[in-house]
XYZ file of C-alpha atoms in Angstrom:
386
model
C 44.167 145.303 34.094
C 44.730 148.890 33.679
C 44.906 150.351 37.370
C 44.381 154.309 38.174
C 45.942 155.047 41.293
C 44.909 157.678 42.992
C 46.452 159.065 46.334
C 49.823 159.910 48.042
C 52.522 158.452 46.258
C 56.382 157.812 46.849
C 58.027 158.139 43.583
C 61.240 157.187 44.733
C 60.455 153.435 43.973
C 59.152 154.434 40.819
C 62.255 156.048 39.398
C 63.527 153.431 37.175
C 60.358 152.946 35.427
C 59.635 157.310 34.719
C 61.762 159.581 32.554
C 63.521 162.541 33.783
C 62.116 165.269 35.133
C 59.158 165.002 37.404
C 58.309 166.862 40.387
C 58.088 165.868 43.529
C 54.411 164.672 44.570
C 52.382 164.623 47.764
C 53.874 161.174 49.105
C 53.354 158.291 51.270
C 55.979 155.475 51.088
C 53.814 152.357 51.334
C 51.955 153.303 47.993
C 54.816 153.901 45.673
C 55.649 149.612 46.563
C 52.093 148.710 45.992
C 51.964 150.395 42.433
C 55.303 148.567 41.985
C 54.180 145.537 42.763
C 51.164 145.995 40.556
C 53.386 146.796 37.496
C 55.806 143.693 38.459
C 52.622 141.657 38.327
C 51.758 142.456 34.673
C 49.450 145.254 35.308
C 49.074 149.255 34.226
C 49.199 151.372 35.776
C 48.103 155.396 35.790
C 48.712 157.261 38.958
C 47.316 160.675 39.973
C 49.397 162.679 42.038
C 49.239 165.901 43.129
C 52.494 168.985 43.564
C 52.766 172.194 44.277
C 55.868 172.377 41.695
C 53.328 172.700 39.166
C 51.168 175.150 37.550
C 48.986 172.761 34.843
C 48.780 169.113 34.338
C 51.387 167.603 33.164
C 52.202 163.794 32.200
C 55.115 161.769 32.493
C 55.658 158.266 30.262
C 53.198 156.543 28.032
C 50.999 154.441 30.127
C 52.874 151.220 29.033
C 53.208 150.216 32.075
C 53.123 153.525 33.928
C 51.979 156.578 33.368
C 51.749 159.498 35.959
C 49.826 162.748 35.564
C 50.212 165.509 38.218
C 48.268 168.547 38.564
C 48.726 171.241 40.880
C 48.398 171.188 44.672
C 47.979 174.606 46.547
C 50.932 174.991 48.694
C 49.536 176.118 51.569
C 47.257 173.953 53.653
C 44.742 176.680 54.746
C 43.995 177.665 50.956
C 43.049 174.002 50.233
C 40.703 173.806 53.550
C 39.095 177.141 52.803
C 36.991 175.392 50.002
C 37.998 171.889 51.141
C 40.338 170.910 48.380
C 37.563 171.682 45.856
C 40.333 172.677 42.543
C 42.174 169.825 43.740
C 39.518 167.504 43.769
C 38.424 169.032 40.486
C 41.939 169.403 38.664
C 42.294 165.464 40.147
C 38.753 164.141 38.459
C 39.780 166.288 35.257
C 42.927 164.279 34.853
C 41.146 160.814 35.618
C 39.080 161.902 32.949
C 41.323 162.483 30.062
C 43.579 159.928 30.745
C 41.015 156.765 32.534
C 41.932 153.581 34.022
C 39.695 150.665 34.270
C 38.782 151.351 37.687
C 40.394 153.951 39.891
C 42.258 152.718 43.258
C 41.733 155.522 45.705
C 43.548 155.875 48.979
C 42.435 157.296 52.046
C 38.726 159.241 52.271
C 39.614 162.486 51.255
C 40.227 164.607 48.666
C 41.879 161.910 46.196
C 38.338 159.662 46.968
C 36.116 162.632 46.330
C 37.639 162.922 42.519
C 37.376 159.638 42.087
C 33.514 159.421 42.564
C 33.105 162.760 40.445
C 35.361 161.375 37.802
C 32.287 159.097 36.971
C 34.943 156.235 36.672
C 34.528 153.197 38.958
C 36.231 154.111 42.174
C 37.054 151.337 44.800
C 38.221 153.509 47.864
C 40.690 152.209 50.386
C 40.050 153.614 54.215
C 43.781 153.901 55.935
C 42.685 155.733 58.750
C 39.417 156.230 61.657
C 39.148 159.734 60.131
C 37.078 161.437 63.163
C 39.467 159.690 65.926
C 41.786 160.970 63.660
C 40.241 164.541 63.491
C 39.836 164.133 67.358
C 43.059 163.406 68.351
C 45.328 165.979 66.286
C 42.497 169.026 67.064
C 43.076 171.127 64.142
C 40.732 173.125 62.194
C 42.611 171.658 58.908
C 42.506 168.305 59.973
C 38.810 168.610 60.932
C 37.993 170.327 57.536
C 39.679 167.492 55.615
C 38.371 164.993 57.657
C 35.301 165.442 57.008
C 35.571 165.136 53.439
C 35.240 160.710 54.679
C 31.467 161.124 55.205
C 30.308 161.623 51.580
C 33.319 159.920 50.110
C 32.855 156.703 51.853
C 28.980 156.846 50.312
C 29.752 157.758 47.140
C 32.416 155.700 46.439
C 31.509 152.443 44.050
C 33.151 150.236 46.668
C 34.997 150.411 49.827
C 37.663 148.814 51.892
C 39.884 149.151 54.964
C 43.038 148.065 55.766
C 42.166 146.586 59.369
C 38.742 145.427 61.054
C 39.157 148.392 63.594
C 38.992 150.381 60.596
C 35.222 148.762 59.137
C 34.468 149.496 63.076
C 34.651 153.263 62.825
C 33.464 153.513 59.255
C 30.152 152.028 60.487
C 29.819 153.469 64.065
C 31.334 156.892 63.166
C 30.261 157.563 59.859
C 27.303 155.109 58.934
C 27.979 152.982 56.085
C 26.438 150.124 56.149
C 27.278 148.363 52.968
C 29.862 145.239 52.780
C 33.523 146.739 53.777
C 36.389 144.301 52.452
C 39.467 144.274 54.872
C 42.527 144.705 52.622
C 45.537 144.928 54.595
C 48.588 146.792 53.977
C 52.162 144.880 53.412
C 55.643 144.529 53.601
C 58.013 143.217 51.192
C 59.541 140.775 53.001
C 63.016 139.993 50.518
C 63.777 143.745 50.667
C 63.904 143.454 54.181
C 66.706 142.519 56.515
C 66.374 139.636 58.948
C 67.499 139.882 62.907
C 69.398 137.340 64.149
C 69.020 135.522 67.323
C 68.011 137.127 70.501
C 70.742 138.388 72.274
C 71.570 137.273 75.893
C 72.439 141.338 77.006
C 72.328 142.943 80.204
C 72.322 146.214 78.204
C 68.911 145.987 76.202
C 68.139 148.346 73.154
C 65.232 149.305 72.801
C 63.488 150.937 69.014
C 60.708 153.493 68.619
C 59.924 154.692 65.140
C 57.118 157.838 65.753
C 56.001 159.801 62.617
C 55.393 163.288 64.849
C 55.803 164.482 68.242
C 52.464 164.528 69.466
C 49.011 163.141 71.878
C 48.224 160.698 69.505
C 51.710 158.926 68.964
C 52.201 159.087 72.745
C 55.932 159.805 72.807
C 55.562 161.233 76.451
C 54.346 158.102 77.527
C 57.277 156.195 75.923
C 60.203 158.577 77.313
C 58.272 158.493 81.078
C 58.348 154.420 81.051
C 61.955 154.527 79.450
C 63.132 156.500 82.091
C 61.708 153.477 85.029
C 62.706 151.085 82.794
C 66.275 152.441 83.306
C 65.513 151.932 87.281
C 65.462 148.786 86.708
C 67.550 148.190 84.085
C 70.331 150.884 83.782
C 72.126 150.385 80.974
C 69.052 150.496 78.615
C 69.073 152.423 75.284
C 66.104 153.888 73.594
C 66.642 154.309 69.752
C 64.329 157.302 68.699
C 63.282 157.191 64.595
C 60.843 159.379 63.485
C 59.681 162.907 62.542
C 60.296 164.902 65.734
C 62.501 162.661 67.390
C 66.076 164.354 66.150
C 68.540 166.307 67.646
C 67.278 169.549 68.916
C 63.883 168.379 68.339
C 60.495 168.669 69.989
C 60.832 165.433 71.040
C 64.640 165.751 72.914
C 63.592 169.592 73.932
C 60.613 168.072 76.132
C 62.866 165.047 77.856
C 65.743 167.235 78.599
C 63.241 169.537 80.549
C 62.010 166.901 82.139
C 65.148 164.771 82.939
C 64.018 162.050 80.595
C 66.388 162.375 78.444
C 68.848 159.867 79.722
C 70.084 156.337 77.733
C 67.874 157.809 74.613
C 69.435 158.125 71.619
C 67.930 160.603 69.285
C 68.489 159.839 65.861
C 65.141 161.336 64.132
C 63.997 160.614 60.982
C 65.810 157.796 58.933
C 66.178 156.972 55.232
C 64.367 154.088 55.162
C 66.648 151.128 54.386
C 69.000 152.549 57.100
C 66.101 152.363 59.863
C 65.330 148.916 58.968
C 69.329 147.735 59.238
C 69.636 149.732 62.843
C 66.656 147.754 63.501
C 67.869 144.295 62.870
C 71.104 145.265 63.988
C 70.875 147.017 67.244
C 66.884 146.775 68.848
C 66.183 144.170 70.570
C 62.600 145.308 71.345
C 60.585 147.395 69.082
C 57.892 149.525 71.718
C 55.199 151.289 69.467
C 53.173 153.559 72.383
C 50.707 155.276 69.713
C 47.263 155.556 71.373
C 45.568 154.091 67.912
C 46.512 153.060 64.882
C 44.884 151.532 62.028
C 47.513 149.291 60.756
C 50.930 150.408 61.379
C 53.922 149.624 58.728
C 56.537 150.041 61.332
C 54.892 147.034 63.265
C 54.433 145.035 60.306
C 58.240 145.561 59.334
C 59.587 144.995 62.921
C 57.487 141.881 62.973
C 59.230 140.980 59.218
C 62.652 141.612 60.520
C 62.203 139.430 63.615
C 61.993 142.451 66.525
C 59.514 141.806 69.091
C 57.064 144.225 69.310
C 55.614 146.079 72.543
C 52.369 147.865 71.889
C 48.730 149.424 72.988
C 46.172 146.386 73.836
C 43.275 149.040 72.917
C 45.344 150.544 70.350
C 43.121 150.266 67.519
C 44.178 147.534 64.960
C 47.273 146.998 66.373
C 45.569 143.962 68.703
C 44.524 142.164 65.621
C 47.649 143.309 63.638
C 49.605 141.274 66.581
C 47.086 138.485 66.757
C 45.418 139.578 70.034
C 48.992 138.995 71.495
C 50.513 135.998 70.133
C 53.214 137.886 67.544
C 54.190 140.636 70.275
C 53.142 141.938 73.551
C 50.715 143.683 74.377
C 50.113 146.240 77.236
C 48.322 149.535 78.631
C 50.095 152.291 76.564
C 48.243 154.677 78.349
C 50.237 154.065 81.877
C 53.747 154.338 81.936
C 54.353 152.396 84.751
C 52.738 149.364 82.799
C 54.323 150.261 80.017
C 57.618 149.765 81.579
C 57.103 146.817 83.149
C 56.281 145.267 79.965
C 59.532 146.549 78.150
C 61.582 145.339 81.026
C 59.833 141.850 80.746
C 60.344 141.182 77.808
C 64.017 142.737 77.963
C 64.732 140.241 80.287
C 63.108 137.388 79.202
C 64.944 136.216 75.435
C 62.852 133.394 75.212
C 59.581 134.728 74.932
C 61.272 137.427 72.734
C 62.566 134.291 69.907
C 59.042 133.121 70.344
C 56.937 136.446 69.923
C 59.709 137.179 66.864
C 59.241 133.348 65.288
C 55.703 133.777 65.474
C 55.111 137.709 64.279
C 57.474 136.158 61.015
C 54.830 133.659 60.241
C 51.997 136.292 60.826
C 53.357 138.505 57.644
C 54.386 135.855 55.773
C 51.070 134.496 55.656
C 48.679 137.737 56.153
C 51.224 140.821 55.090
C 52.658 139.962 52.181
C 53.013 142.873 49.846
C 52.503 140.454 46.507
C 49.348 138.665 48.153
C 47.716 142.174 48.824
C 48.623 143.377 45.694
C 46.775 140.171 44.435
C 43.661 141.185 46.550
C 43.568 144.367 45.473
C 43.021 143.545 41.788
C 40.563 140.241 42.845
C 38.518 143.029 44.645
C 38.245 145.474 41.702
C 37.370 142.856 39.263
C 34.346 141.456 41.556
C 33.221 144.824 43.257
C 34.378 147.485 40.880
């Protein structure tokens, strides 16, 4: 099948397969692996990015396997709200257009799903996010202008998915669709991952957090307040910070050290990727995720592939189902602290239930989050609903 990908894109993975010379694109890690995968599995693939190191489309290899065409972005944010991303949406359908895929893979509801349906191509749109909780929670005049772009582009769209059930949820309560809404999860290569050993027997427990921003939604106050009565009880604890906003200097360590939270954590910020994933199988012993919703989180699903227990919100959005309403990793009231710590000190303390919740969260991926079987289901779905 010949595959048009449309969305954020990582082209780092991409690199051996592209000549020299292209710009760097509006990215999102996970998708740059899924159009991998899609090209290991025998497919095309054509994917539609869009950079603001451009000035014109431009096209880069020969569409045997992979082509990518990239048209220009705006580079500020406010220009592209002002008319809600209409000449990206139109430069985007343009390219689809000239260079057309058997049926064009859209991710997220915005602008990328919007050029998609005026493309007149078959679009089969992929929902990664609850846009108006998402809207909601950051309160931003962009975010609510692009946000809203999910109500026609979830109706116009040929077909539609979501990566979780919470997901379906808020597409039908929040933005009325009421037509059949496949749940295609995202996934995790498990062989490029590495592998925890055995739960340690440590009176000085390390605990993981990997945020993507410094803000309400990913609750990072919450997590420093129960770190710091965790280390009441337990004083020797660490607290491993990954993420956007979680460096040195950062928001992040600028709010704890004004609030004498800062104590046992261990800044480190954002990570290259593989790194992360070895301080995570090497050092955590507990993985606490304290976002306030999520739809499916990758830094769950790779904590649960490495074989870290997992602490997160029980009314988190799909992270309940994610963790199989608490059988692969604990779950707790994110929204107190005091709860919150007394689940991270449980668990710290108890390394049996920590080998179990980590046996079990293995078997979870391997069976639900593999990135080959939703690669599979991804092209199953296009060829019956697309």
């Amino acid at each position: 099948m010949h595959i048009g990908f449309a969305g954020p894109v990582d082209l780092t993975t991409l690199r051996d397969r592209l000549p020299e010379g292209v710009p760097p694109v509006y990215a999102f890690p996970y998708t740059g692996w899924l159009v991998r995968t899609w090209l290991e599995q025998g497919h095309r693939v054509t994917a539609y990015a869009l950079s603001a190191e451009v000035s014109e489309p431009r096209v880069y290899g020969d569409g045997d396997p992979l082509r990518i065409v990239v048209v220009p972005q705006r580079p500020r944010a406010l220009h592209r709200a002002r008319d809600f991303f209409r000449r990206e949406r139109r430069e985007l359908a343009a390219a689809m257009r000239a260079h057309p895929a058997d049926v064009i893979s859209a991710h997220w509801t915005y602008e990328f799903a919007l050029a998609a349906a005026d493309s007149g191509l078959p679009s089969c749109v992929t929902a990664h996010d609850a846009p108006l909780r998402a809207a909601w929670e950051m309160r931003s005049a962009f975010r609510w202008t692009r946000h809203s772009l999910a109500l026609p582009a979830v109706h116009r769209a040929t077909a539609l998915s979501a990566v979780s059930p919470y997901t379906v949820r808020h597409l039908r309560r929040c933005l009325g669709v009421r037509r059949h809404v496949r749940v295609i999860p995202n996934g995790v290569l498990l062989d490029s991952l590495p592998r925890a050993g055995a739960p340690r027997r440590d009176a000085k427990p390390v605990f993981a957090s990997a945020l993507q921003g410094w803000g309400r939604l990913k609750n990072g106050t919450g997590l420093l307040q129960a770190f710091r009565l965790v280390r009441v009880r337990l004083p020797t604890a660490r607290l491993l910070a990954f993420g956007n906003g979680f460096g040195p200097g950062g928001p992040a360590e600028s709010w704890a050290v004004g609030k004498e939270l800062h104590h046992g954590v261990d800044f480190v910020g954002r990570t290259d990727h593989p790194l992360m994933a070895q301080r995570l199988a090497r050092e955590a012993d507990v993985l606490v995720h304290p976002s306030l919703a999520e739809n499916l989180p990758l830094t769950i699903l790779e904590a649960m592939a490495i074989g870290v227990p997992v602490v997160a919100g029980a009314r988190s959005g799909g992270v309940p189902w994610v963790l199989d309403g608490g059988r692969a990793g604990a779950l707790t009231d994110v929204d107190d602290p005091a709860v919150l710590a007394s689940t991270m000190t449980e668990l710290a303390r108890d390394h049996e239930r920590r080998a179990l919740l980590a046996e079990r969260a293995r078997k979870r991926v391997e069976g639900d989050f593999r990135l080959q079987d939703v690669a599979r289901a991804y092209v199953d779905w296009f060829r019956t609903a697309c």
